[in-house]
Coordinates of C-alpha atoms and ligand atoms in Angstrom, one line a residue:
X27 CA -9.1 -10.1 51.6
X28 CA -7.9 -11.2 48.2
X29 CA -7.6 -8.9 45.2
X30 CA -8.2 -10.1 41.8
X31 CA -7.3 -7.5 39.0
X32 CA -8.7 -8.8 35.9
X33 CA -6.5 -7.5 32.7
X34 CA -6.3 -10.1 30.1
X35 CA -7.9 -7.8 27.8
X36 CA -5.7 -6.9 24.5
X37 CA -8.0 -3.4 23.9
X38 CA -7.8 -3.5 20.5
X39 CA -9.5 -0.3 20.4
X40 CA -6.3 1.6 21.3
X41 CA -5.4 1.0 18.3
X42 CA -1.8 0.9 20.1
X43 CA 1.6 -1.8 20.0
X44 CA 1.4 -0.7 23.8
X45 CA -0.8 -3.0 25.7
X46 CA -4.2 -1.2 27.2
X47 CA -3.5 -1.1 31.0
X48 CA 0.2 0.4 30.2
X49 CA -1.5 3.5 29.1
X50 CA -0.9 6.8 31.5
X51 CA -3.7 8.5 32.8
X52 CA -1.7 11.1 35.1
X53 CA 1.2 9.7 34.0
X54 CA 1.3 6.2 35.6
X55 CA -0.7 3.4 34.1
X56 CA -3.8 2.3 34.5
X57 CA -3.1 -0.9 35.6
X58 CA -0.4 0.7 38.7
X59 CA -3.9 3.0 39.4
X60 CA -5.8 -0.2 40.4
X61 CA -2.5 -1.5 42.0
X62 CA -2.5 1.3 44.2
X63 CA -6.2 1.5 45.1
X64 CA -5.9 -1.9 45.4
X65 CA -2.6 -1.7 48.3
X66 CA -5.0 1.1 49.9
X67 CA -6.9 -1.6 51.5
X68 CA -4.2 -4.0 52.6
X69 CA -5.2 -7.4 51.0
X70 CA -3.7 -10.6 52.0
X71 CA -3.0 -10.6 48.1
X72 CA -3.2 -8.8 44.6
X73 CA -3.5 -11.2 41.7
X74 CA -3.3 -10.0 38.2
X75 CA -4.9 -12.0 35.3
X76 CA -2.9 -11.1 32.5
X77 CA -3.4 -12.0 28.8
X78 CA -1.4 -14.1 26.5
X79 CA 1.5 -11.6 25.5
X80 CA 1.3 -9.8 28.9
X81 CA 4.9 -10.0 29.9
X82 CA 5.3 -6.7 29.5
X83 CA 2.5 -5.4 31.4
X84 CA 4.3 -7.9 33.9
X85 CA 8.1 -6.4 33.3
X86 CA 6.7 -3.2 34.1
X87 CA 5.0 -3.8 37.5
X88 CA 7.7 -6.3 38.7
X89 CA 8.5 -4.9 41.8
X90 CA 5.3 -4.5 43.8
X91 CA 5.0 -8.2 45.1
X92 CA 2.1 -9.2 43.1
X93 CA 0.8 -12.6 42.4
X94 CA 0.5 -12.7 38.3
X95 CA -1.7 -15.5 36.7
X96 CA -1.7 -16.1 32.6
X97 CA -5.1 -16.3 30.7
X98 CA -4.2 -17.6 27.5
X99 CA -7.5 -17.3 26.1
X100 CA -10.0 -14.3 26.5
X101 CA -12.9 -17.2 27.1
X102 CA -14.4 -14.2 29.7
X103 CA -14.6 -12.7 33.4
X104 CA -15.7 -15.9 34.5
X105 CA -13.2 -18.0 33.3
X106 CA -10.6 -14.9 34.0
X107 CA -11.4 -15.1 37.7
X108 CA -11.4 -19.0 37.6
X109 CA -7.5 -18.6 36.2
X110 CA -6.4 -16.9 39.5
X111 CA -8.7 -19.1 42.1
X112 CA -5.9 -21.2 42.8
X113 CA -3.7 -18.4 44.0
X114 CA -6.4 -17.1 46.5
X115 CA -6.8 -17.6 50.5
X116 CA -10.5 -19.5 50.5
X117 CA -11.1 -18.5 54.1
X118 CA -11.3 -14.9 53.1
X119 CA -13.2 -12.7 50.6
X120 CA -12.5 -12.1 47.1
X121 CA -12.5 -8.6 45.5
X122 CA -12.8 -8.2 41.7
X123 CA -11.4 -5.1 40.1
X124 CA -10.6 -4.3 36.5
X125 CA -7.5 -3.2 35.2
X126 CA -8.8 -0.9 32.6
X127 CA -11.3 0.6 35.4
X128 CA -8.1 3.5 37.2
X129 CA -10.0 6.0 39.2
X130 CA -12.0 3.7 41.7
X131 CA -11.8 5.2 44.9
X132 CA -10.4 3.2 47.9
X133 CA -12.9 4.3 50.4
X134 CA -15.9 3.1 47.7
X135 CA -13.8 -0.2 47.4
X136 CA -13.7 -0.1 51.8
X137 CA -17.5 0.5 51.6
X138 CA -18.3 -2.8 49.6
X139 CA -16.5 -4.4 52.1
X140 CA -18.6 -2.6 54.7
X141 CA -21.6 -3.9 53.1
X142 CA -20.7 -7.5 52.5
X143 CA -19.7 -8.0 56.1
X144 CA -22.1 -5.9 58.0
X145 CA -24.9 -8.0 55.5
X146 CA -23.2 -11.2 56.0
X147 CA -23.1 -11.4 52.3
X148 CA -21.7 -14.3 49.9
X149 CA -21.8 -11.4 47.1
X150 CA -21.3 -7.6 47.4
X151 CA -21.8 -5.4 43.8
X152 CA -21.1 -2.1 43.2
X153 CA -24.1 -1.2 40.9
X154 CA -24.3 2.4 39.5
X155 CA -27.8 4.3 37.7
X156 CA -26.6 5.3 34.3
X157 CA -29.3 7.8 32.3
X158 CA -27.3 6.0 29.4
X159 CA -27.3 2.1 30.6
X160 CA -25.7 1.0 27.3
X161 CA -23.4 -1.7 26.5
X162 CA -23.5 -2.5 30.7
X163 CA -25.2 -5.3 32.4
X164 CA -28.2 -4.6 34.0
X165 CA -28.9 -5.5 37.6
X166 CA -32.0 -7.7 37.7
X167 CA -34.2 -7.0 41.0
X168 CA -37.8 -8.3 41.9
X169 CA -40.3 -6.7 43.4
X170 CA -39.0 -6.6 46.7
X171 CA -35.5 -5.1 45.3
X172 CA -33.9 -8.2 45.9
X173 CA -31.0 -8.9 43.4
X174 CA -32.3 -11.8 41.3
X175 CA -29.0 -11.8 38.4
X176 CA -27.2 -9.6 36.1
X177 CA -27.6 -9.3 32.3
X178 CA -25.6 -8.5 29.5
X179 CA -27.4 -6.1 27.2
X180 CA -26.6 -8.5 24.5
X181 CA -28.9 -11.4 26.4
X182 CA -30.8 -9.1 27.9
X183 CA -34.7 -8.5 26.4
X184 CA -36.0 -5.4 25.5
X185 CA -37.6 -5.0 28.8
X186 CA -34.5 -5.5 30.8
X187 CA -33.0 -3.5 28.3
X188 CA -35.3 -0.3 30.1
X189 CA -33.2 -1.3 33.6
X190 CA -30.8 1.9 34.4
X191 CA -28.8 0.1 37.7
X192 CA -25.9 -1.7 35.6
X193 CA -23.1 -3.7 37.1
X194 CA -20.1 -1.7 37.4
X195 CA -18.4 -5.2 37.1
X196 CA -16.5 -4.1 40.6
X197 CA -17.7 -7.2 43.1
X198 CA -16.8 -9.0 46.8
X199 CA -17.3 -12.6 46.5
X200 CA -17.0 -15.0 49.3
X201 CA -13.9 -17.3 47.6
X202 CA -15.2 -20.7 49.2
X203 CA -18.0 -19.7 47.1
X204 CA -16.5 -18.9 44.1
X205 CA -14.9 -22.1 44.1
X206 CA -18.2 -24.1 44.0
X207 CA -19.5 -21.9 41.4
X208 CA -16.5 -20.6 39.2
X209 CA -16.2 -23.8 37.3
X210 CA -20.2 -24.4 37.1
X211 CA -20.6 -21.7 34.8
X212 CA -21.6 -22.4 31.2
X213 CA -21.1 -20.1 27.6
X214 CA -24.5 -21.0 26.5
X215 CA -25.1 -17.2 25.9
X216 CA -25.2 -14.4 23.0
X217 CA -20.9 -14.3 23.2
X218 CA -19.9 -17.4 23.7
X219 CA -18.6 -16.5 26.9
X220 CA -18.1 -17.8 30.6
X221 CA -19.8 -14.6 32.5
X222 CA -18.7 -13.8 36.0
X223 CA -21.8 -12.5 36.4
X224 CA -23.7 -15.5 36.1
X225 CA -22.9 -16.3 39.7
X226 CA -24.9 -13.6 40.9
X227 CA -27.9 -16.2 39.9
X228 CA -26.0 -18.7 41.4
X229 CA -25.7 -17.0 44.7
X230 CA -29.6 -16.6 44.2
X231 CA -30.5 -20.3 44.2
X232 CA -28.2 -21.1 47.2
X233 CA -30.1 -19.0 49.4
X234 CA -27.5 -16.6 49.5
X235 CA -26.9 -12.6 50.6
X236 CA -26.1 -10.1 47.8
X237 CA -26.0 -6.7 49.3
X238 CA -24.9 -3.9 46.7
X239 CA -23.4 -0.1 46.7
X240 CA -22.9 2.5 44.5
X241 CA -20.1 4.4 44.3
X242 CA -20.3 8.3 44.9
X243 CA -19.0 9.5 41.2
X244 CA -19.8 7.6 38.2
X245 CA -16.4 7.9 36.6
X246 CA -15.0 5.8 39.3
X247 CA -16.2 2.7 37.6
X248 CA -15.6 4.3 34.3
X249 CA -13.4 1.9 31.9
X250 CA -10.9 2.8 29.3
X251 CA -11.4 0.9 25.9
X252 CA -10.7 4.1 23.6
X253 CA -8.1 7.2 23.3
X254 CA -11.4 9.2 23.8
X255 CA -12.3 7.6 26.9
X256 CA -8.9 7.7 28.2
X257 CA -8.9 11.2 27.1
X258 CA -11.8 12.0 28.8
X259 CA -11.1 10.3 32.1
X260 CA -7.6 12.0 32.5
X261 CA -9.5 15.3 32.4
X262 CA -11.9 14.2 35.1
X263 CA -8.6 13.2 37.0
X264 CA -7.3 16.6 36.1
X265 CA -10.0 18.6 37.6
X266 CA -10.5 16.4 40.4
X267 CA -6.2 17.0 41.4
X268 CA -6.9 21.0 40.5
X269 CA -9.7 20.6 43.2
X270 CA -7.4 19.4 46.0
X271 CA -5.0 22.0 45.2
X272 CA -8.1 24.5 45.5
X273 CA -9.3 23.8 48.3
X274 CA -5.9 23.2 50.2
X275 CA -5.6 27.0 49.2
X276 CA -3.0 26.7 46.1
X277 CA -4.2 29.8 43.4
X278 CA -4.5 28.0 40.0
X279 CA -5.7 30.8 37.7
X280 CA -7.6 28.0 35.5
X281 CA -8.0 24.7 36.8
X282 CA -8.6 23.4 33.9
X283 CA -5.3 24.3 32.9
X284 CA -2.5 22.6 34.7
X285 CA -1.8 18.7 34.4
X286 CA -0.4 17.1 37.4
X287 CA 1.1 13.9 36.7
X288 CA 2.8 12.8 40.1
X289 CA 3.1 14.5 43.1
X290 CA 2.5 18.0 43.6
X291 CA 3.1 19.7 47.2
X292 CA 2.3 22.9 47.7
X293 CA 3.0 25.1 50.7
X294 CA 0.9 28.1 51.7
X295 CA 0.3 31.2 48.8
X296 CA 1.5 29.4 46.0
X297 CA 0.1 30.7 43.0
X298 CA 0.6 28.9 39.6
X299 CA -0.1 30.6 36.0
X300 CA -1.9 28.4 33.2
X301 CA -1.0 25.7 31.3
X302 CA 1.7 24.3 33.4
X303 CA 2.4 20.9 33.4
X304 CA 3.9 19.1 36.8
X305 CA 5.4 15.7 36.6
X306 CA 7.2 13.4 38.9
X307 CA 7.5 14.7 42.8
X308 CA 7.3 18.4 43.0
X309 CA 7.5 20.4 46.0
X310 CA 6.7 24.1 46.1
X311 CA 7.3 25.7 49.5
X312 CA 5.2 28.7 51.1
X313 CA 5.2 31.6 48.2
X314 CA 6.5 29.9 45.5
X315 CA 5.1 31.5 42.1
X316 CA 5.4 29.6 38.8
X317 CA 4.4 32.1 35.5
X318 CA 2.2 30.3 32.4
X319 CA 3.6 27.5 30.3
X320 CA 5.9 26.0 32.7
X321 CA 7.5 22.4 32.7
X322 CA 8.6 21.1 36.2
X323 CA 9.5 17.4 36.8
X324 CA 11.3 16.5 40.3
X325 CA 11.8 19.7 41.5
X326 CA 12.0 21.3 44.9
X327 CA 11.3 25.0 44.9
X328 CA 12.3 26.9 48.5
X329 CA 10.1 29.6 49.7
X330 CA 9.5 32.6 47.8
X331 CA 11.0 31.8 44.6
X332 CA 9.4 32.9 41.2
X333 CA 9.7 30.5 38.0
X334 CA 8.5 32.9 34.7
X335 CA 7.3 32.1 31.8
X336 CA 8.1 29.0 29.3
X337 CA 10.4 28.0 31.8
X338 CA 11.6 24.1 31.6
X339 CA 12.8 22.2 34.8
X340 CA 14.0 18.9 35.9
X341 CA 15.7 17.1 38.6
X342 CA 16.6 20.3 40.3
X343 CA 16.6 22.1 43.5
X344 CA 16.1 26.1 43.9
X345 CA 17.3 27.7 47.4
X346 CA 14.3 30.8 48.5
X347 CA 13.9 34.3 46.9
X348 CA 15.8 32.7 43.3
X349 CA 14.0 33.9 39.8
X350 CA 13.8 32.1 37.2
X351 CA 13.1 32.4 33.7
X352 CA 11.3 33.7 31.8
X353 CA 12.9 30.8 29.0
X354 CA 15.0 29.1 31.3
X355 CA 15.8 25.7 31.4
X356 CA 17.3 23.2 34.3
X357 CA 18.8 20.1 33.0
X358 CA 19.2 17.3 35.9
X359 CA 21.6 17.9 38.8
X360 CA 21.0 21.8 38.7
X361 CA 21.2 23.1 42.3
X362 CA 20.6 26.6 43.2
X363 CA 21.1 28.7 46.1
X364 CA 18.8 31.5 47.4
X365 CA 18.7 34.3 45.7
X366 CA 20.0 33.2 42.5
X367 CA 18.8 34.5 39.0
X368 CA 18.7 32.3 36.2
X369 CA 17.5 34.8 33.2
X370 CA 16.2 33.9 29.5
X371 CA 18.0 31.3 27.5
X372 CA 20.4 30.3 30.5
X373 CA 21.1 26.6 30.5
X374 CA 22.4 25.0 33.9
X375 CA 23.0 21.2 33.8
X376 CA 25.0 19.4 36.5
X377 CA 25.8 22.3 38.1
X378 CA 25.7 24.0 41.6
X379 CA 25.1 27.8 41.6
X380 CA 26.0 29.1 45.0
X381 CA 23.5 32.3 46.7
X382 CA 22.5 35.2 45.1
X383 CA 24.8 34.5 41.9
X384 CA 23.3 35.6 38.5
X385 CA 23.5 34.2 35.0
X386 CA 20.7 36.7 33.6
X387 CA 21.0 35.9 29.7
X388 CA 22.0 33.6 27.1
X389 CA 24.6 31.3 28.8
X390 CA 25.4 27.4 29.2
X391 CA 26.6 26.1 32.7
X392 CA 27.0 22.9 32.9
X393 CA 29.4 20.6 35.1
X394 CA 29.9 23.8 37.1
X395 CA 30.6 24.6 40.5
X396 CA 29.7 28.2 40.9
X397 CA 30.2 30.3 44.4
X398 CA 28.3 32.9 46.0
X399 CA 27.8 36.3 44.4
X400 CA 28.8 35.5 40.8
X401 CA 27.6 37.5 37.3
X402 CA 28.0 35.6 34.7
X403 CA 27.8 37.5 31.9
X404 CA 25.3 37.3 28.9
X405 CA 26.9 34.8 26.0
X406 CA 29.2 32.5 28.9
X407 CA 29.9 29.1 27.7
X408 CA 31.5 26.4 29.8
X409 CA 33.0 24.0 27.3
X410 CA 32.8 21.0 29.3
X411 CA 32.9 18.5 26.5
X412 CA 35.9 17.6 24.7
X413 CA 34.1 15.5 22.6
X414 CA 34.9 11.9 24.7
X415 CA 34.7 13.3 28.4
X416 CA 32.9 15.9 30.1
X417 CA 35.2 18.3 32.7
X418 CA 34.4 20.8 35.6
X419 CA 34.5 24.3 35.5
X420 CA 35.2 25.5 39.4
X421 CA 34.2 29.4 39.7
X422 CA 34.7 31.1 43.4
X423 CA 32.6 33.1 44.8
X424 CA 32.8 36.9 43.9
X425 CA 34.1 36.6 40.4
X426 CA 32.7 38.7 37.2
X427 CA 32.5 36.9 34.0
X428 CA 32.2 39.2 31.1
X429 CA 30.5 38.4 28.2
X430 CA 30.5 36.1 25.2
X431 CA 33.0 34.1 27.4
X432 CA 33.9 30.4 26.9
X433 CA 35.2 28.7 30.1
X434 CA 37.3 25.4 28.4
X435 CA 36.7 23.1 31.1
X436 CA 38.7 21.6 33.4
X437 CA 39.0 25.5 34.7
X438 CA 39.2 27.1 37.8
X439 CA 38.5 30.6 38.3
X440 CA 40.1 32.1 41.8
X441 CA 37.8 34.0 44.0
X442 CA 37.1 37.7 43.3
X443 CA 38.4 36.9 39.6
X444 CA 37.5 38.9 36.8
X445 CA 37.6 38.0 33.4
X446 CA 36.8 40.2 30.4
X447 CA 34.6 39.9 27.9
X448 CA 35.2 38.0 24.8
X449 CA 37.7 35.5 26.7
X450 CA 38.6 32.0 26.0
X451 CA 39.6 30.7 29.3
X452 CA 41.9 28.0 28.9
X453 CA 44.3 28.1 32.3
X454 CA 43.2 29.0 35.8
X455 CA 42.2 32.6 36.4
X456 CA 43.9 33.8 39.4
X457 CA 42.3 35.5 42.2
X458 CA 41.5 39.3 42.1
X459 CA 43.0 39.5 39.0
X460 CA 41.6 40.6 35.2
X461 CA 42.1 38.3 33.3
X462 CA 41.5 38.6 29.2
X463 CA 42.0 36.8 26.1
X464 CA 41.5 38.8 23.2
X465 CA 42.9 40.4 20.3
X466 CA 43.9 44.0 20.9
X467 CA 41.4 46.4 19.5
X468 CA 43.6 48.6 16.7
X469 CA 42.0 51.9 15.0
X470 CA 42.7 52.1 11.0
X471 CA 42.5 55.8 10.5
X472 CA 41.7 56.8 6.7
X473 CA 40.5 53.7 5.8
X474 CA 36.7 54.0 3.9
X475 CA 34.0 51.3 3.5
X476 CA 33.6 50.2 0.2
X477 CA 30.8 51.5 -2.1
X478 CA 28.6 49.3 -4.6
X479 CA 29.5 50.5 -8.3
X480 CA 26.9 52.1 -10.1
X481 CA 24.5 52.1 -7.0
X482 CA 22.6 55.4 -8.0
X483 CA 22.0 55.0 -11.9
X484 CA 20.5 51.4 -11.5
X485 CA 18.2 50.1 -8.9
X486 CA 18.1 46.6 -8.1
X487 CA 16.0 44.1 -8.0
X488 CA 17.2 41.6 -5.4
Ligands
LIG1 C1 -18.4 -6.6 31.9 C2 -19.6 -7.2 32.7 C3 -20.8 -6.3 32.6 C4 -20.4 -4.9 33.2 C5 -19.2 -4.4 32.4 C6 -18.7 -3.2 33.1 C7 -19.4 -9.6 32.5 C8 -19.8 -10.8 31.8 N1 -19.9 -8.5 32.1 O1 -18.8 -6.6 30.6 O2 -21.9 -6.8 33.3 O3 -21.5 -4.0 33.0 O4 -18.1 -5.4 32.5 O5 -17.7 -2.6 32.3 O6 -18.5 -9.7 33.3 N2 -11.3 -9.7 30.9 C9 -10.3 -10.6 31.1 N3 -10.5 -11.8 30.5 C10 -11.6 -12.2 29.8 C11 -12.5 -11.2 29.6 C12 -12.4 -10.0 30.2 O7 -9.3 -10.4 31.7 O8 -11.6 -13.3 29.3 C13 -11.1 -8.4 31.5 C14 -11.0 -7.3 30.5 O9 -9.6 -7.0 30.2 C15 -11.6 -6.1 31.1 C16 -12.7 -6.7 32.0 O10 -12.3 -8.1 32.2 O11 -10.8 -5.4 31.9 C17 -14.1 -6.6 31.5 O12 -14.1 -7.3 30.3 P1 -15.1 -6.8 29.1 O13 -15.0 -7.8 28.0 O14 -14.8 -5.4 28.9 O15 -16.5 -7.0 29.8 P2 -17.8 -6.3 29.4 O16 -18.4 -7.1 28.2 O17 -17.6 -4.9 29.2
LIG2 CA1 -15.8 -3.3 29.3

């Protein structure tokens, strides 16, 4: 089969410098949505009509082997589909999908191919019945239900107007076909345009098969011309990923409160708070429990751990049994070990935290190499920028860090170490030793705070 995905079509209506089928719904375009429903069914070939000033749209799907044709003009579907004719095998079928169109699913896409074969077809449609039929082509059928041609409402008379089955635009064409009719069509119509859907008529007069399907949901053949509809489609998406998640057992406490945009696996008795928003791959093994208003993007969680509240991750990997949070935040290249406990306002970036080490409050670790069973104490700093390059901060397992301590990076701090609080580390701490930096604490006997002159005869206004 050949796959034609038409998406010439500027979408002025999103009122945005970004072209329409670059838009994120789940965050991956809606062009890489078709591209992938598209792959599902394993197509001789996937050619893209693109518009004039597509190159990006083009830049940004290099990689996936696709066949990419340039419509200068938007002269219609017709003459879109006519564009990319060349490109196609004739001895197989032609599949027409739309750009703009992202939540098709493969198995309705595998069922029009059903149909078209099983009917010996030279045209498969996917139709849909709309309560609201407007601004759609309408599937003309006489009185036997045979498909006799589509429709656009603005040709259409006030009587076809009444017809609710409207062409989802989503077709199977035999190409051989195609090739005979494609360049037939004429723009002797309402737009000005060359309609694709004029070969439905065509396919009529040969003598021709048209079989037709619906699909199962309408918003599969739901387009996007508008932030609303995008809008609105994404939260269909949403609810339909919260589903899954459902039904596979994962506790959401709203499903309509957590955005998924990627991959999220999910062992057994994970349980996951509101409003938390997944992006990239994200694995959360058996137990795993993320609290309300967290951000997690390419993250592997190990079994049992608990991310709290407000907590931001990314690009790191957490060992089983860790906490985290509430307010914590995991820059790229974190790696912790089980049982570690990253509190609120802790900072890890670049950094390997080794088991059942803590950093429980207010503290920055980053280029860090930090053993088993370490505290770092509230107010830690690892100075790891000198302003040009960044350095590494080695600490061993077993050492104490007291707090409001800066660690000027490159350090090492010897196993079993201890330094005390308020120290500026600036040379190796050796092993099992206290270490301290700090001003000897003096006390000035007979020495009285000062007193504000006057301070009970006149009050102040401050
Ligand atoms: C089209 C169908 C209509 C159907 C509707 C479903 C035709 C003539 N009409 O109408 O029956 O109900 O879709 O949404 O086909 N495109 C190009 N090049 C062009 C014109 C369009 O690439 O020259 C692309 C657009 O980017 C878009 C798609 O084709 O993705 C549909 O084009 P659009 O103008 O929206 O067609 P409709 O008028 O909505
Ligand atoms: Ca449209």
């Amino acid at each position: 089969m050949n796959i034609v995905i038409l998406a010439a079509g500027q979408g002025k209506r999103m009122h945005s410098a970004l072209p329409k089928v670059l838009h994120t719904l789940a965050g991956k375009p809606l062009l890489r949505h078709v591209i992938d429903a598209a792959q599902a069914l394993q197509p001789t070939r996937i050619c893209i009509v693109r518009g004039h000033g597509g190159e990006a749209v083009r830049a940004a799907m290099s990689e996936l082997g696709l066949t990419w044709v340039v419509q200068e003009q938007q002269l219609g579907t017709g003459h879109a589909v006519l564009q990319a004719l060349p490109y196609l095998d004739p001895t197989r079928a032609t599949l027409i999908l739309y750009g703009d169109v992202p939540l098709t699913r493969a198995a309705t896409l595998q069922r029009l191919r059903e149909v078209f074969v099983a009917e010996n077809s030279a045209l498969a449609l996917l139709t849909a019945q709309l309560a609201q039929p407007q601004g759609y082509g309408r599937i003309v059928r006489d009185h036997a239900g045979h498909v006799q041609r589509i429709v656009e409402e603005k040709d259409a008379t006030d009587a076809e107007r009444q017809i609710t089955e409207i062409n989802t635009g989503i077709l199977l064409a035999d190409t051989a076909a195609l090739l005979r009719w494609l360049p037939t069509l004429s723009n002797q119509n309402v737009q000005g345009e060359y309609y694709l859907t004029d070969i439905v008529a065509l396919a009529v007069r040969d003598g021709l098969q048209i079989s037709s399907t619906q699909p199962q949901d309408a918003w599969e053949t739901e387009g996007v011309n508008s932030p609303a509809q995008l809008a609105a489609l994404e939260r269909i998406h949403q609810r339909n990923l919260a589903a899954a998640l459902l039904d596979q057992g994962v506790r959401l406490c709203d499903p309509a409160r957590i955005d998924v945009r990627g991959e999220l696996i999910c062992g057994q008795d994970v349980a996951i708070d509101a409003n938390c928003l997944f992006e990239g791959r994200v694995e959360l093994a058996d137990g795993v429990e993320i609290g309300p208003n967290c951000v997690l993007k390419d993250v592997k969680v190990g079994a049992g751990t608990r991310i709290a509240a407000f907590s931001h991750l990314e690009s790191a990997t957490i060992g089983q049994q860790a906490v985290i949070g509430p307010y914590a935040r995991l820059r790229p290249g974190t790696v912790l070990g089980d049982e570690v406990h990253i509190g609120n306002f802790v900072e890890v970036k670049n950094s390997s935290i080794a088991s059942q080490s803590k950093a429980n409050h207010l503290a920055y670790v980053g280029d860090a190499t930090v053993g088993q069973r370490v505290n770092i104490g509230a107010g830690t700093i690892t100075c790891n920028y000198d302003g040009a390059n960044k350095h590494r901060t080695v600490i061993e397992d077993d050492v104490f860090i007291g707090s409001d301590t800066q660690l000027v990076a490159p350090v090492t701090i010897h196993k079993g170490a201890t330094l005390g609080a308020g120290t500026t580390l600036t040379k190796d701490a050796a092993a099992d030793t206290l270490t301290v930096s700090r001003a000897r604490q003096v006390a000035v006997t007979g020495w009285k705070r000062p007193v504000k002159p006057n301070k009970a005869s006149k009050p102040e206004s401050s």
